[in-house]
Structure formats: C-alpha cells, structure tokens
Amino acid sequence: MVRGKIQMRRIENATSRQVTFSKRRNGLLKKAYELSVLCDAEVALIIFSQKGKLYEFSSSNMQKTIDKYRGCVKEDQRSDQDIEKYVQELKLEAINMANTIEFLEASQRKLLGQDLGSSSLRELPQIDSQLERSLKRNVRARRTQLFK
C-alpha cells in the first residue's frame, strides 16, 4: 500500500486536524527520543497545541537546555556586536589614514614648490629650512659617492 503525498496546507476539518496533530506530535516526540538515545544528543522539544496545551520532551533537564540555548544565542549576538565594533574601528582607521595621506601629499607639493600660496608665514621658513637640509644631505651623499 502506497501513501499519497499530502499537500502542506492547513487541514480544514477540525477532527482530522486533531487526529493528524496527535499522530505527528507522537511521531515527533519519538524521533526526538531516538535522536537523544542513538546520538547522545541533548534534545529539548516544546509543542503547543492550537488550544494552548503544552507537550514537551527533554533528554536532560529542560531548564538547563533552555539556558544553554540562550547562552549560545547571546554569544552569537555578542560576536555580531564585536564584528560591528571592529568594522567601525576599521572605518575610523581608514579615515585617519586618508587624512594622513592628504597631509603628506600637501607637504610634498609644498616641498616641490607647488601650492605655496596656501602656506602661512610660519610655514614658509620651515619649508625653506627643510629644503636646505635635504639639499645638503643629497649633496653630501653624492659627493661621498663620487669620492669612493
């Protein structure tokens, strides 16, 4: 005898629905028990009927299993929060690096004699002395290289 395929939709007849609920509930409870025994798994199953009646199965203490579940869920939420925090830190670091790069590029342009119009009176002597030191270093290095 072959079973027919059942469409997954609500059973309209209340008596048929109750019979199906009872049979499937018992089958589900049996499977939960088998899983806990055969695989040494910690299983907790909670079923509420349409009228609000509670059916439950637990391979160990139900409250301990629920607490363990809540702990795992909190860990997942924490790791999501940690990832968000890390992403925010990386964004801030990227912004800081972009600002540093912009500053260094502006300094380089000033040392090359470009964009000096935006320099203040205090910056110009600093740029001048920095250029002189750099030129002296380069001249000395080249002179030493030629003597060798």
Tab-separated table of C-alpha atoms in Angstrom:
chain	number	residue	atom	x	y	z
A	1	MET	CA	0.000	0.000	0.000
A	2	VAL	CA	1.462	3.353	-1.055
A	3	ARG	CA	0.808	6.525	0.869
A	4	GLY	CA	-0.387	9.513	-1.083
A	5	LYS	CA	1.520	12.742	-0.997
A	6	ILE	CA	-0.021	15.266	1.401
A	7	GLN	CA	-0.257	18.911	0.435
A	8	MET	CA	1.255	21.245	3.015
A	9	ARG	CA	-1.681	23.404	3.934
A	10	ARG	CA	-3.970	23.770	6.911
A	11	ILE	CA	-6.428	20.909	7.407
A	12	GLU	CA	-9.882	22.442	7.413
A	13	ASN	CA	-11.763	19.630	9.189
A	14	ALA	CA	-11.232	20.102	12.955
A	15	THR	CA	-11.439	16.372	13.778
A	16	SER	CA	-8.973	15.397	11.053
A	17	ARG	CA	-6.685	18.241	12.121
A	18	GLN	CA	-6.715	16.999	15.767
A	19	VAL	CA	-6.028	13.393	14.734
A	20	THR	CA	-3.169	14.480	12.477
A	21	PHE	CA	-1.764	16.697	15.243
A	22	SER	CA	-1.805	13.833	17.751
A	23	LYS	CA	-0.162	11.355	15.375
A	24	ARG	CA	2.515	13.776	14.211
A	25	ARG	CA	3.174	15.009	17.742
A	26	ASN	CA	3.729	11.435	18.915
A	27	GLY	CA	5.974	10.765	15.925
A	28	LEU	CA	7.969	13.924	16.604
A	29	LEU	CA	8.389	13.061	20.287
A	30	LYS	CA	9.514	9.539	19.319
A	31	LYS	CA	12.082	10.942	16.859
A	32	ALA	CA	13.398	13.363	19.489
A	33	TYR	CA	13.814	10.468	21.936
A	34	GLU	CA	15.552	8.298	19.312
A	35	LEU	CA	17.921	11.144	18.414
A	36	SER	CA	18.861	11.673	22.044
A	37	VAL	CA	19.485	7.956	22.683
A	38	LEU	CA	21.193	6.982	19.419
A	39	CYS	CA	23.371	10.060	19.031
A	40	ASP	CA	23.781	11.046	22.681
A	41	ALA	CA	22.440	14.479	21.744
A	42	GLU	CA	20.899	16.927	24.159
A	43	VAL	CA	17.386	17.390	22.819
A	44	ALA	CA	14.588	19.627	24.047
A	45	LEU	CA	11.253	19.780	22.255
A	46	ILE	CA	8.346	22.074	23.140
A	47	ILE	CA	4.989	21.841	21.381
A	48	PHE	CA	1.895	23.955	21.991
A	49	SER	CA	-1.403	22.710	20.606
A	50	GLN	CA	-3.898	25.011	18.951
A	51	LYS	CA	-5.734	25.263	22.289
A	52	GLY	CA	-2.516	26.142	24.124
A	53	LYS	CA	-1.819	22.762	25.726
A	54	LEU	CA	1.889	22.125	26.350
A	55	TYR	CA	3.739	18.981	25.256
A	56	GLU	CA	7.436	18.700	25.935
A	57	PHE	CA	10.334	16.296	25.780
A	58	SER	CA	13.842	16.773	27.116
A	59	SER	CA	16.712	14.303	27.154
A	60	SER	CA	18.075	16.092	30.220
A	61	ASN	CA	16.842	18.981	32.348
A	62	MET	CA	14.650	21.229	30.168
A	63	GLN	CA	15.625	24.423	32.016
A	64	LYS	CA	19.352	23.677	31.674
A	65	THR	CA	18.893	23.056	27.955
A	66	ILE	CA	16.971	26.321	27.534
A	67	ASP	CA	19.654	28.207	29.489
A	68	LYS	CA	22.337	26.619	27.309
A	69	TYR	CA	20.399	27.698	24.207
A	70	ARG	CA	20.076	31.264	25.499
A	71	GLY	CA	23.822	31.340	26.218
A	72	CYS	CA	24.587	30.257	22.643
A	73	VAL	CA	22.240	32.876	21.217
A	74	LYS	CA	23.861	35.591	23.360
A	75	GLU	CA	27.318	34.515	22.132
A	76	ASP	CA	26.133	34.859	18.533
A	77	GLN	CA	24.726	38.304	19.294
A	78	ARG	CA	27.987	39.278	21.015
A	79	SER	CA	30.053	38.175	18.051
A	80	ASP	CA	27.798	40.213	15.766
A	81	GLN	CA	28.325	43.230	18.036
A	82	ASP	CA	32.087	42.580	18.099
A	83	ILE	CA	32.165	42.437	14.307
A	84	GLU	CA	30.217	45.711	14.080
A	85	LYS	CA	32.598	47.347	16.543
A	86	TYR	CA	35.628	46.073	14.595
A	87	VAL	CA	34.186	47.403	11.317
A	88	GLN	CA	33.629	50.821	12.925
A	89	GLU	CA	37.232	50.832	14.180
A	90	LEU	CA	38.472	49.963	10.700
A	91	LYS	CA	36.404	52.768	9.191
A	92	LEU	CA	37.885	55.261	11.658
A	93	GLU	CA	41.379	53.983	10.916
A	94	ALA	CA	40.756	54.344	7.180
A	95	ILE	CA	39.558	57.926	7.663
A	96	ASN	CA	42.641	58.732	9.760
A	97	MET	CA	44.922	57.190	7.133
A	98	ALA	CA	43.215	59.134	4.366
A	99	ASN	CA	43.752	62.371	6.342
A	100	THR	CA	47.413	61.481	6.914
A	101	ILE	CA	47.913	60.746	3.214
A	102	GLU	CA	46.270	64.029	2.289
A	103	PHE	CA	48.553	65.903	4.727
A	104	LEU	CA	51.680	64.167	3.396
A	105	GLU	CA	50.717	64.872	-0.214
A	106	ALA	CA	50.187	68.557	0.619
A	107	SER	CA	53.591	68.660	2.341
A	108	GLN	CA	55.214	67.020	-0.668
A	109	ARG	CA	53.638	69.551	-3.052
A	110	LYS	CA	54.927	72.408	-0.874
A	111	LEU	CA	58.445	70.933	-0.843
A	112	LEU	CA	58.309	70.712	-4.627
A	113	GLY	CA	57.386	74.396	-4.781
A	114	GLN	CA	53.752	73.817	-5.733
A	115	ASP	CA	50.766	75.080	-3.801
A	116	LEU	CA	52.834	77.555	-1.765
A	117	GLY	CA	50.026	80.120	-1.947
A	118	SER	CA	48.140	78.252	0.760
A	119	SER	CA	51.158	78.335	3.131
A	120	SER	CA	51.211	80.670	6.118
A	121	LEU	CA	54.116	82.947	7.085
A	122	ARG	CA	55.136	80.455	9.794
A	123	GLU	CA	55.232	77.519	7.353
A	124	LEU	CA	57.435	79.186	4.738
A	125	PRO	CA	60.632	79.388	6.880
A	126	GLN	CA	60.081	75.765	7.976
A	127	ILE	CA	59.741	74.643	4.365
A	128	ASP	CA	62.854	76.664	3.454
A	129	SER	CA	64.981	75.104	6.204
A	130	GLN	CA	63.684	71.629	5.405
A	131	LEU	CA	64.614	72.089	1.730
A	132	GLU	CA	68.091	73.321	2.659
A	133	ARG	CA	68.717	70.341	4.964
A	134	SER	CA	67.512	67.950	2.302
A	135	LEU	CA	69.698	69.525	-0.387
A	136	LYS	CA	72.766	69.479	1.888
A	137	ARG	CA	72.162	65.795	2.682
A	138	ASN	CA	71.786	64.955	-1.007
A	139	VAL	CA	74.901	66.931	-1.981
A	140	ARG	CA	76.986	65.275	0.752
A	141	ALA	CA	75.758	61.833	-0.218
A	142	ARG	CA	76.556	62.449	-3.889
A	143	ARG	CA	79.986	63.891	-3.023
A	144	THR	CA	80.794	60.862	-0.859
A	145	GLN	CA	79.675	58.555	-3.626
A	146	LEU	CA	81.899	60.322	-6.182
A	147	PHE	CA	84.965	60.203	-3.897
A	148	LYS	CA	84.535	56.460	-3.405
